[in-house]
PDB file of C-alpha atoms in Angstrom:
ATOM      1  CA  UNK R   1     -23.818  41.570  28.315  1.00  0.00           C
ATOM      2  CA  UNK R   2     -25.006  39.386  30.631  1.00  0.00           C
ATOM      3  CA  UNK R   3     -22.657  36.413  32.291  1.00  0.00           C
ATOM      4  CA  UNK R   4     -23.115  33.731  34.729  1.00  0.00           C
ATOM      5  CA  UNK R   5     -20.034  31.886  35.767  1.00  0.00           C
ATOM      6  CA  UNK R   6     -20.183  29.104  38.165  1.00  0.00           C
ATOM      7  CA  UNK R   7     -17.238  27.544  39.708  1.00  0.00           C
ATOM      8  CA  UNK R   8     -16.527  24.905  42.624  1.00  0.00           C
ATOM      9  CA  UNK R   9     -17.121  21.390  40.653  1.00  0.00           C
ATOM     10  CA  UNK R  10     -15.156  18.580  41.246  1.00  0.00           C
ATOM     11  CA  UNK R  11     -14.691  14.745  42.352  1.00  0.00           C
ATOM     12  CA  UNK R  12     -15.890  13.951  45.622  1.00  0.00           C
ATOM     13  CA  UNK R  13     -16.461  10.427  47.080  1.00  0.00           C
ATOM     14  CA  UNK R  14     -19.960  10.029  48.367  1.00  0.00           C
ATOM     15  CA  UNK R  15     -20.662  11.629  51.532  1.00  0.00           C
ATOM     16  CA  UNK R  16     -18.557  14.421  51.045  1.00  0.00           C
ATOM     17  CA  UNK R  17     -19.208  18.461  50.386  1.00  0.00           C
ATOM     18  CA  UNK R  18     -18.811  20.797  47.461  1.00  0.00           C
ATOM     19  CA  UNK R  19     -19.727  24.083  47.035  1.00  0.00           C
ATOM     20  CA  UNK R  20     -20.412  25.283  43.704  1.00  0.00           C
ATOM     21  CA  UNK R  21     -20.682  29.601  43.148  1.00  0.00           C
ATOM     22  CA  UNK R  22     -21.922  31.493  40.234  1.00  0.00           C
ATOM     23  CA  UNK R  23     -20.878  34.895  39.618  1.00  0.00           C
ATOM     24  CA  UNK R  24     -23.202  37.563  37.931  1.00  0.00           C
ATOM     25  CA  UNK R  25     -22.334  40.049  36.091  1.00  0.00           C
ATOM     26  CA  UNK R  26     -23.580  42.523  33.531  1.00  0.00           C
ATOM     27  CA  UNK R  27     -26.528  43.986  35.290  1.00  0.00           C
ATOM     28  CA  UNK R  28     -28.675  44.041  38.094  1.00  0.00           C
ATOM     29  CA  UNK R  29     -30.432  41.117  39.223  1.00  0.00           C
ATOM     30  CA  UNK R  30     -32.407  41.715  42.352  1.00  0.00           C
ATOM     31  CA  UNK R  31     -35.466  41.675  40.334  1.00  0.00           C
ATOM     32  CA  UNK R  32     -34.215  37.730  39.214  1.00  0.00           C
ATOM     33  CA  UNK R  33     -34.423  34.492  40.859  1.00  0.00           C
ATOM     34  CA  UNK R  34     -31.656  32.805  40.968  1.00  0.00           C
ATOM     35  CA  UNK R  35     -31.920  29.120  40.449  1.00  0.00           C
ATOM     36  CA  UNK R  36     -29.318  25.786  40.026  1.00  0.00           C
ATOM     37  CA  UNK R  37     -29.767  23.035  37.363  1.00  0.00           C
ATOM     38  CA  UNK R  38     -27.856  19.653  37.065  1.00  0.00           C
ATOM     39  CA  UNK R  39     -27.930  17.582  33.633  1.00  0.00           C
ATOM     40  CA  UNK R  40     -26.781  13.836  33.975  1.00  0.00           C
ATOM     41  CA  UNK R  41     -25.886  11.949  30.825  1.00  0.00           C
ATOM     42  CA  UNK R  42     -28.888  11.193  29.128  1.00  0.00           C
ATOM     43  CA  UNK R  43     -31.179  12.788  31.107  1.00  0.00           C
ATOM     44  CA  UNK R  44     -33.114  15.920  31.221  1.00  0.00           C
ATOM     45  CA  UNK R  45     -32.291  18.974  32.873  1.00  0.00           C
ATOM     46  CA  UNK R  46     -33.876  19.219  36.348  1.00  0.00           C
ATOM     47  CA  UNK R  47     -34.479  21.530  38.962  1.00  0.00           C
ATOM     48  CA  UNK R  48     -32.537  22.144  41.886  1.00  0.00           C
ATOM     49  CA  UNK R  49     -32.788  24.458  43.699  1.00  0.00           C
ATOM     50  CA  UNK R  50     -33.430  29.032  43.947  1.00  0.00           C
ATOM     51  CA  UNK R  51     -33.522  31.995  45.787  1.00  0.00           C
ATOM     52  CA  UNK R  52     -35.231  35.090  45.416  1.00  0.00           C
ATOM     53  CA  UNK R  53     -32.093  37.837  44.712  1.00  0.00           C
ATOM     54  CA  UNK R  54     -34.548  40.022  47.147  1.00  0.00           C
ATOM     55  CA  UNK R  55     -35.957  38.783  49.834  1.00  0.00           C
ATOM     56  CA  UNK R  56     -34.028  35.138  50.346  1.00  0.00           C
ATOM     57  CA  UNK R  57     -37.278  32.917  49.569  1.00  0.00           C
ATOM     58  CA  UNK R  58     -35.885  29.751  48.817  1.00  0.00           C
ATOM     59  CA  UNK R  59     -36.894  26.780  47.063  1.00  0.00           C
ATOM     60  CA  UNK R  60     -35.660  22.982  46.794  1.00  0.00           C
ATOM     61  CA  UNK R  61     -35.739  19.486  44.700  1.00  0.00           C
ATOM     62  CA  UNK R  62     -36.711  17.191  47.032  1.00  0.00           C
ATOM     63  CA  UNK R  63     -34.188  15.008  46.202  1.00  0.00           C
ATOM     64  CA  UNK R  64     -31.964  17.617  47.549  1.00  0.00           C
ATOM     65  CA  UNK R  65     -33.651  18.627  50.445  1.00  0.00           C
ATOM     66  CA  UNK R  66     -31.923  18.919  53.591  1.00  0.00           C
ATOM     67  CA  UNK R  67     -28.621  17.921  51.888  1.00  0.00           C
ATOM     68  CA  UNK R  68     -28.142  21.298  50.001  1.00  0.00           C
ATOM     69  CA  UNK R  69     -28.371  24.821  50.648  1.00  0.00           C
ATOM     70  CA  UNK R  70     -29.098  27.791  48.776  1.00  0.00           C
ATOM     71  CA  UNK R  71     -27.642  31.270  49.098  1.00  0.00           C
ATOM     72  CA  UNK R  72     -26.391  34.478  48.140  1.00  0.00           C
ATOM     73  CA  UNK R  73     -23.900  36.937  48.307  1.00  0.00           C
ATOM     74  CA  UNK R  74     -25.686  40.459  46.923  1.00  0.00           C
ATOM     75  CA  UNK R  75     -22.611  42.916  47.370  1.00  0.00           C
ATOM     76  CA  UNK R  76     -20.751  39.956  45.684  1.00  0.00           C
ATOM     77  CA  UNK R  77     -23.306  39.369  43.020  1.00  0.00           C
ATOM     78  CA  UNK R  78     -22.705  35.583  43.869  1.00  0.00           C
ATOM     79  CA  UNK R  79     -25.193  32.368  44.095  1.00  0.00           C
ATOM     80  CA  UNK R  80     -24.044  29.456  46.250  1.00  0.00           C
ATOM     81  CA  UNK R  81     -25.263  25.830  46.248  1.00  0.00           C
ATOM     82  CA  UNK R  82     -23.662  24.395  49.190  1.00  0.00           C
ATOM     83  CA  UNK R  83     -24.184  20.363  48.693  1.00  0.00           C
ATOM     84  CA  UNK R  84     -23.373  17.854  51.274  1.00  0.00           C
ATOM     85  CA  UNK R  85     -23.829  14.332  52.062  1.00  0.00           C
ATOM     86  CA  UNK R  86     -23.462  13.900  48.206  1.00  0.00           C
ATOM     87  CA  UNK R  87     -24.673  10.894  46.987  1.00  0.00           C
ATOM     88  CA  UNK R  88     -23.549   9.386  43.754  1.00  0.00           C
ATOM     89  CA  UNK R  89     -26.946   9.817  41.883  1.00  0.00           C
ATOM     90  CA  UNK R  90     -25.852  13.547  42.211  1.00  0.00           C
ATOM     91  CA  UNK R  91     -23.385  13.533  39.811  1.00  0.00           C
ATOM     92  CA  UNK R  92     -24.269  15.931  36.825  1.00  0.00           C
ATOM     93  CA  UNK R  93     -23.327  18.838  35.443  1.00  0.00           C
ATOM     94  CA  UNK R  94     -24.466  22.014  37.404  1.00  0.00           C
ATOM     95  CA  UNK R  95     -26.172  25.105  35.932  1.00  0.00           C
ATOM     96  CA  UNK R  96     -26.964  28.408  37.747  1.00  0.00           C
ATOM     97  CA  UNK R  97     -29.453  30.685  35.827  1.00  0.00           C
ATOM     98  CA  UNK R  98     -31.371  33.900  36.209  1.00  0.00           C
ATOM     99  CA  UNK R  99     -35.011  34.568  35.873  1.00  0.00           C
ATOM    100  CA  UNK R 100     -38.238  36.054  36.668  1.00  0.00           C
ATOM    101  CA  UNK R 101     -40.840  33.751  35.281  1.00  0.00           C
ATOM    102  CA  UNK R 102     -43.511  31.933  37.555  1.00  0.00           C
ATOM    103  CA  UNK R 103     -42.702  28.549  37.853  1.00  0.00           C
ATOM    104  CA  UNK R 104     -39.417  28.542  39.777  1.00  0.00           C
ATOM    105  CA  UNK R 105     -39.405  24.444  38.814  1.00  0.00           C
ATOM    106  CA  UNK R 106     -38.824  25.113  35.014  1.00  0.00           C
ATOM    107  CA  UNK R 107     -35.882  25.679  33.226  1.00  0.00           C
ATOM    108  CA  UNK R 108     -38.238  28.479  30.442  1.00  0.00           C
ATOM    109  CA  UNK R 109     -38.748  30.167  33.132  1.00  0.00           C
ATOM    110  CA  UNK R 110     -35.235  31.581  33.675  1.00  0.00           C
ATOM    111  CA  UNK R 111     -33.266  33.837  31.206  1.00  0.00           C
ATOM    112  CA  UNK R 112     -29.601  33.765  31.477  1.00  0.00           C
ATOM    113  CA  UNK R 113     -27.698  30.525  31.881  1.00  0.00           C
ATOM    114  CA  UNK R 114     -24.403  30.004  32.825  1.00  0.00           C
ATOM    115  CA  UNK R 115     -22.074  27.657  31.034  1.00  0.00           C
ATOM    116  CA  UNK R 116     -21.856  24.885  34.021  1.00  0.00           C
ATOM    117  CA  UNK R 117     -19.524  23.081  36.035  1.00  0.00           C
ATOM    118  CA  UNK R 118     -19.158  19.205  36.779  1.00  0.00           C
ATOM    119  CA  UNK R 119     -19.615  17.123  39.818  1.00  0.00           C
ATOM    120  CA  UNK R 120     -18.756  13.828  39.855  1.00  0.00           C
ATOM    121  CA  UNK R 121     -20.063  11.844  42.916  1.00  0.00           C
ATOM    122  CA  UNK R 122     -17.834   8.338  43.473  1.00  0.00           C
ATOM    123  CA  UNK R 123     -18.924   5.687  45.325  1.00  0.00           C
TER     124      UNK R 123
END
């Protein structure tokens, strides 16, 4: 069985820090990309950012560019999304996922989901 369990959300006033981890378990994923997701109320899921389990490509929202950073922990299994100067159009809740399909932007293109954690961004 496959599991994804992030951890790490919270209330933060703007222009603080969170970091948000998801834990894998169940098999190996260095074949996967690795990939966050935030939902806000009555809006779609978007992307945020990845990273290649292999390798350390990484990819980014450009909304979240230069704010947050992507990374990972392979003897720990573990995906990080460190977020700073957090703004409060951040607030949503956060998804990490596991995938291998080709557009690292869409949410079909990854597998295994885990079951999310909130952020709430106060201004």
């Amino acid at each position: 069985q496959v599991q994804l369990v992030e951890s790490g959300g919270g209330l933060v006033q703007a222009g603080g820090s969170l970091r948000l981890s998801c834990a894998a378990s169940g098999r190996t994923f260095s074949s996967y990309r690795m990939g966050w997701f935030r939902q806000a109320p009555g809006k779609e899921r978007e992307f945020v950012a990845a990273i290649k389990w292999s390798g350390g490509s990484t990819y980014y929202a450009d909304s979240v560019k230069d704010r947050f950073t992507i990374s990972r922990d392979n003897a720990k299994n573990t995906v990080y999304l460190q977020m700073n100067s957090l703004k409060p159009e951040d607030t949503a809740d956060y998804y990490c996922a596991a995938g291998s399909g080709i557009m690292v932007v869409t949410a079909a293109s990854y597998k295994y989901w885990g079951q999310g954690t909130q952020v709430t961004v106060s201004s």
